[in-house]
Amino acid sequence: METVGRRERKKAQTRQALAEAAMTLFLERGYDNVTVAEIAAAADTALGTVFSHFPDGKESLIFDDGTQRAAALVAAVRDRPAGQTILRALREFLAGRGPFRSDPSVEFRRRTELVVNTPALRGYQLKLWLRGQDVLSEAIAAECGRSASEMDIRALARYVLTIPDLAGAEPDPRAALDVVFDLLEQGWREV
């Protein structure tokens, strides 16, 4: 039993070393100017080790698999205060993440800027957000006493999950977040 625990710890340490090496190199030289081989060398691992830990490739090196994000989205919906709407809970959840966060550390801000300004990383992050569509749809539907297969439920989940990509690259991401949620809460009105 101890051997499995040690093996898992070693895997986690290797993943962490690779992620840290990737982030350091990406911030120093830019994402497009760093190879996977250079990341492996910086983390003192074999090239094959990188792909065994990060099979999605170079983009995945600085992200988790999205599982925790999806669980947090579901918790934001299910555990919201009594009387709070689902959209308000999701707005507040997103307001504390990524480019919407108020007063982020310098390191966090640099990481966020790297992701927002690198098309490959931004695309991969959107893919991770969208992996949570089914579980978010199920959570919304459960709270409304409806089916997760209904188009408006699925559309709402999809819209919410694309907000970080859409609004996160704006000059004022937090204001853009509010514009999108205001639209979702009030509906489209042609002027």
Coordinates of C-alpha atoms in Angstrom, one line a residue:
M1 CA 0.0 0.0 0.0
E2 CA 2.8 2.4 0.8
T3 CA 4.4 1.8 -2.6
V4 CA 1.2 3.1 -4.3
G5 CA 1.2 6.2 -2.2
R6 CA 4.8 6.9 -2.9
R7 CA 4.2 6.3 -6.7
E8 CA 1.3 8.7 -6.7
R9 CA 3.4 11.3 -4.8
K10 CA 6.2 11.0 -7.3
K11 CA 3.7 11.4 -10.2
A12 CA 2.3 14.5 -8.6
Q13 CA 5.8 15.9 -8.0
T14 CA 6.8 15.3 -11.6
R15 CA 3.6 16.9 -12.8
Q16 CA 4.2 19.9 -10.6
A17 CA 7.9 20.2 -11.7
L18 CA 6.8 20.1 -15.4
A19 CA 4.0 22.7 -14.8
E20 CA 6.4 25.0 -13.0
A21 CA 9.1 24.7 -15.6
A22 CA 6.6 25.3 -18.4
M23 CA 5.2 28.4 -16.7
T24 CA 8.7 29.8 -16.0
L25 CA 9.8 29.3 -19.6
F26 CA 6.5 30.6 -21.0
L27 CA 6.7 33.8 -18.9
E28 CA 10.4 34.3 -19.7
R29 CA 10.3 33.7 -23.5
G30 CA 6.7 33.5 -24.6
Y31 CA 4.6 30.3 -25.2
D32 CA 5.5 30.1 -28.9
N33 CA 9.2 30.3 -28.2
V34 CA 9.4 27.3 -25.9
T35 CA 9.5 23.6 -27.0
V36 CA 8.3 20.6 -25.1
A37 CA 11.9 19.3 -25.1
E38 CA 13.1 22.5 -23.4
I39 CA 10.4 22.1 -20.7
A40 CA 11.4 18.4 -20.1
A41 CA 15.0 19.5 -19.8
A42 CA 14.2 22.3 -17.4
A43 CA 12.2 19.8 -15.2
D44 CA 15.0 17.2 -15.6
T45 CA 12.6 14.6 -17.1
A46 CA 12.5 12.7 -20.4
L47 CA 10.5 14.0 -23.2
G48 CA 8.2 11.0 -23.1
T49 CA 7.5 11.7 -19.5
V50 CA 6.0 15.1 -20.4
F51 CA 3.5 13.4 -22.8
S52 CA 2.6 10.6 -20.3
H53 CA 1.7 13.3 -17.7
F54 CA 0.2 15.8 -20.2
P55 CA -1.2 13.8 -23.1
D56 CA -3.1 16.9 -24.4
G57 CA 0.2 18.4 -25.3
K58 CA 2.0 21.7 -24.6
E59 CA -1.1 23.7 -23.9
S60 CA -2.2 21.5 -21.1
L61 CA 1.1 22.0 -19.1
I62 CA -0.2 24.9 -17.0
F63 CA -3.8 23.9 -16.5
D64 CA -5.5 21.3 -14.4
D65 CA -7.9 18.9 -16.1
G66 CA -11.0 21.1 -15.4
T67 CA -12.5 18.6 -12.9
Q68 CA -12.2 21.0 -10.0
R69 CA -13.5 23.9 -12.0
A70 CA -16.6 21.9 -13.0
A71 CA -17.2 20.8 -9.4
A72 CA -16.8 24.4 -8.2
L73 CA -19.4 25.6 -10.8
V74 CA -21.9 23.0 -9.6
A75 CA -21.2 24.0 -6.0
A76 CA -21.8 27.7 -6.9
V77 CA -25.3 26.8 -8.2
R78 CA -26.3 24.2 -5.6
D79 CA -24.8 26.0 -2.5
R80 CA -25.9 29.5 -3.3
P81 CA -27.6 31.5 -0.5
A82 CA -31.4 31.2 -0.2
G83 CA -33.1 33.7 -2.6
Q84 CA -30.0 34.2 -4.8
T85 CA -30.6 33.5 -8.4
I86 CA -28.6 30.9 -10.3
L87 CA -27.2 33.7 -12.6
R88 CA -26.2 35.8 -9.7
A89 CA -24.4 32.8 -8.1
L90 CA -22.6 32.1 -11.4
R91 CA -21.7 35.8 -11.8
E92 CA -20.1 35.9 -8.4
F93 CA -18.3 32.6 -9.0
L94 CA -16.7 33.9 -12.2
A95 CA -15.9 37.3 -10.7
G96 CA -13.4 35.6 -8.4
R97 CA -11.6 33.8 -11.2
G98 CA -8.9 34.5 -13.8
P99 CA -9.0 38.0 -15.4
F100 CA -12.1 39.0 -13.4
R101 CA -10.4 38.6 -10.0
S102 CA -10.0 41.9 -8.1
D103 CA -6.5 42.6 -6.8
P104 CA -4.7 39.5 -8.1
S105 CA -1.0 38.9 -7.2
V106 CA 1.6 40.0 -9.7
E107 CA 2.3 36.3 -10.5
F108 CA -1.4 35.5 -11.0
R109 CA -1.8 38.6 -13.2
R110 CA 1.2 37.5 -15.3
R111 CA -0.2 34.0 -15.7
T112 CA -3.6 35.4 -16.7
E113 CA -2.1 37.7 -19.3
L114 CA -0.1 34.9 -20.7
V115 CA -3.2 32.8 -21.2
V116 CA -5.4 35.6 -22.5
N117 CA -2.7 36.8 -25.0
T118 CA -1.7 33.3 -26.3
P119 CA -4.3 31.9 -28.7
A120 CA -3.3 28.3 -28.1
L121 CA -3.6 28.6 -24.3
R122 CA -6.8 30.6 -24.6
G123 CA -8.3 28.0 -26.9
Y124 CA -7.3 25.2 -24.5
Q125 CA -8.7 27.0 -21.6
L126 CA -12.0 27.4 -23.4
K127 CA -12.0 23.7 -24.1
L128 CA -11.5 23.0 -20.4
W129 CA -14.4 25.3 -19.5
L130 CA -16.7 23.7 -22.0
R131 CA -16.0 20.2 -20.6
G132 CA -18.2 21.4 -17.7
Q133 CA -21.2 22.0 -19.8
D134 CA -23.1 18.8 -19.0
V135 CA -22.5 18.9 -15.2
L136 CA -23.5 22.6 -15.2
S137 CA -26.6 21.9 -17.2
E138 CA -27.5 19.1 -14.8
A139 CA -27.0 21.4 -11.8
I140 CA -29.1 24.2 -13.3
A141 CA -31.8 21.8 -14.3
A142 CA -31.9 20.2 -10.8
E143 CA -32.3 23.6 -9.2
C144 CA -35.1 24.5 -11.5
G145 CA -36.9 21.2 -11.4
R146 CA -36.3 20.7 -15.1
S147 CA -34.4 18.4 -17.5
A148 CA -30.8 19.0 -18.4
S149 CA -31.6 18.1 -22.0
E150 CA -33.8 21.2 -22.5
M151 CA -32.3 23.6 -25.0
D152 CA -32.6 26.7 -22.8
I153 CA -30.8 25.0 -19.9
R154 CA -28.0 23.7 -22.2
A155 CA -27.7 27.1 -23.9
L156 CA -27.5 28.9 -20.6
A157 CA -24.7 26.6 -19.4
R158 CA -22.8 27.0 -22.7
Y159 CA -23.2 30.8 -22.6
V160 CA -21.9 31.0 -19.0
L161 CA -18.9 28.8 -19.8
T162 CA -17.9 30.9 -22.8
I163 CA -17.9 34.1 -20.7
P164 CA -14.3 33.8 -19.5
D165 CA -13.1 33.5 -23.1
L166 CA -15.3 36.3 -24.5
A167 CA -15.0 38.8 -21.7
G168 CA -11.6 37.9 -20.3
A169 CA -9.7 39.5 -23.2
E170 CA -11.5 42.8 -23.0
P171 CA -9.6 45.9 -21.7
D172 CA -11.9 45.8 -18.6
P173 CA -12.7 42.2 -18.1
R174 CA -14.8 42.7 -15.0
A175 CA -17.0 45.3 -16.8
A176 CA -17.4 43.0 -19.7
L177 CA -18.4 40.2 -17.3
D178 CA -21.1 42.4 -15.9
V179 CA -22.4 43.4 -19.4
V180 CA -22.8 39.7 -20.4
F181 CA -24.5 38.7 -17.1
D182 CA -26.8 41.8 -17.3
L183 CA -27.8 40.6 -20.8
L184 CA -28.4 37.1 -19.5
E185 CA -30.4 38.3 -16.6
Q186 CA -32.5 40.9 -18.4
G187 CA -32.7 39.4 -21.9
W188 CA -31.9 41.0 -25.2
R189 CA -33.6 44.3 -26.0
E190 CA -33.3 45.8 -29.4
V191 CA -33.0 49.6 -29.1

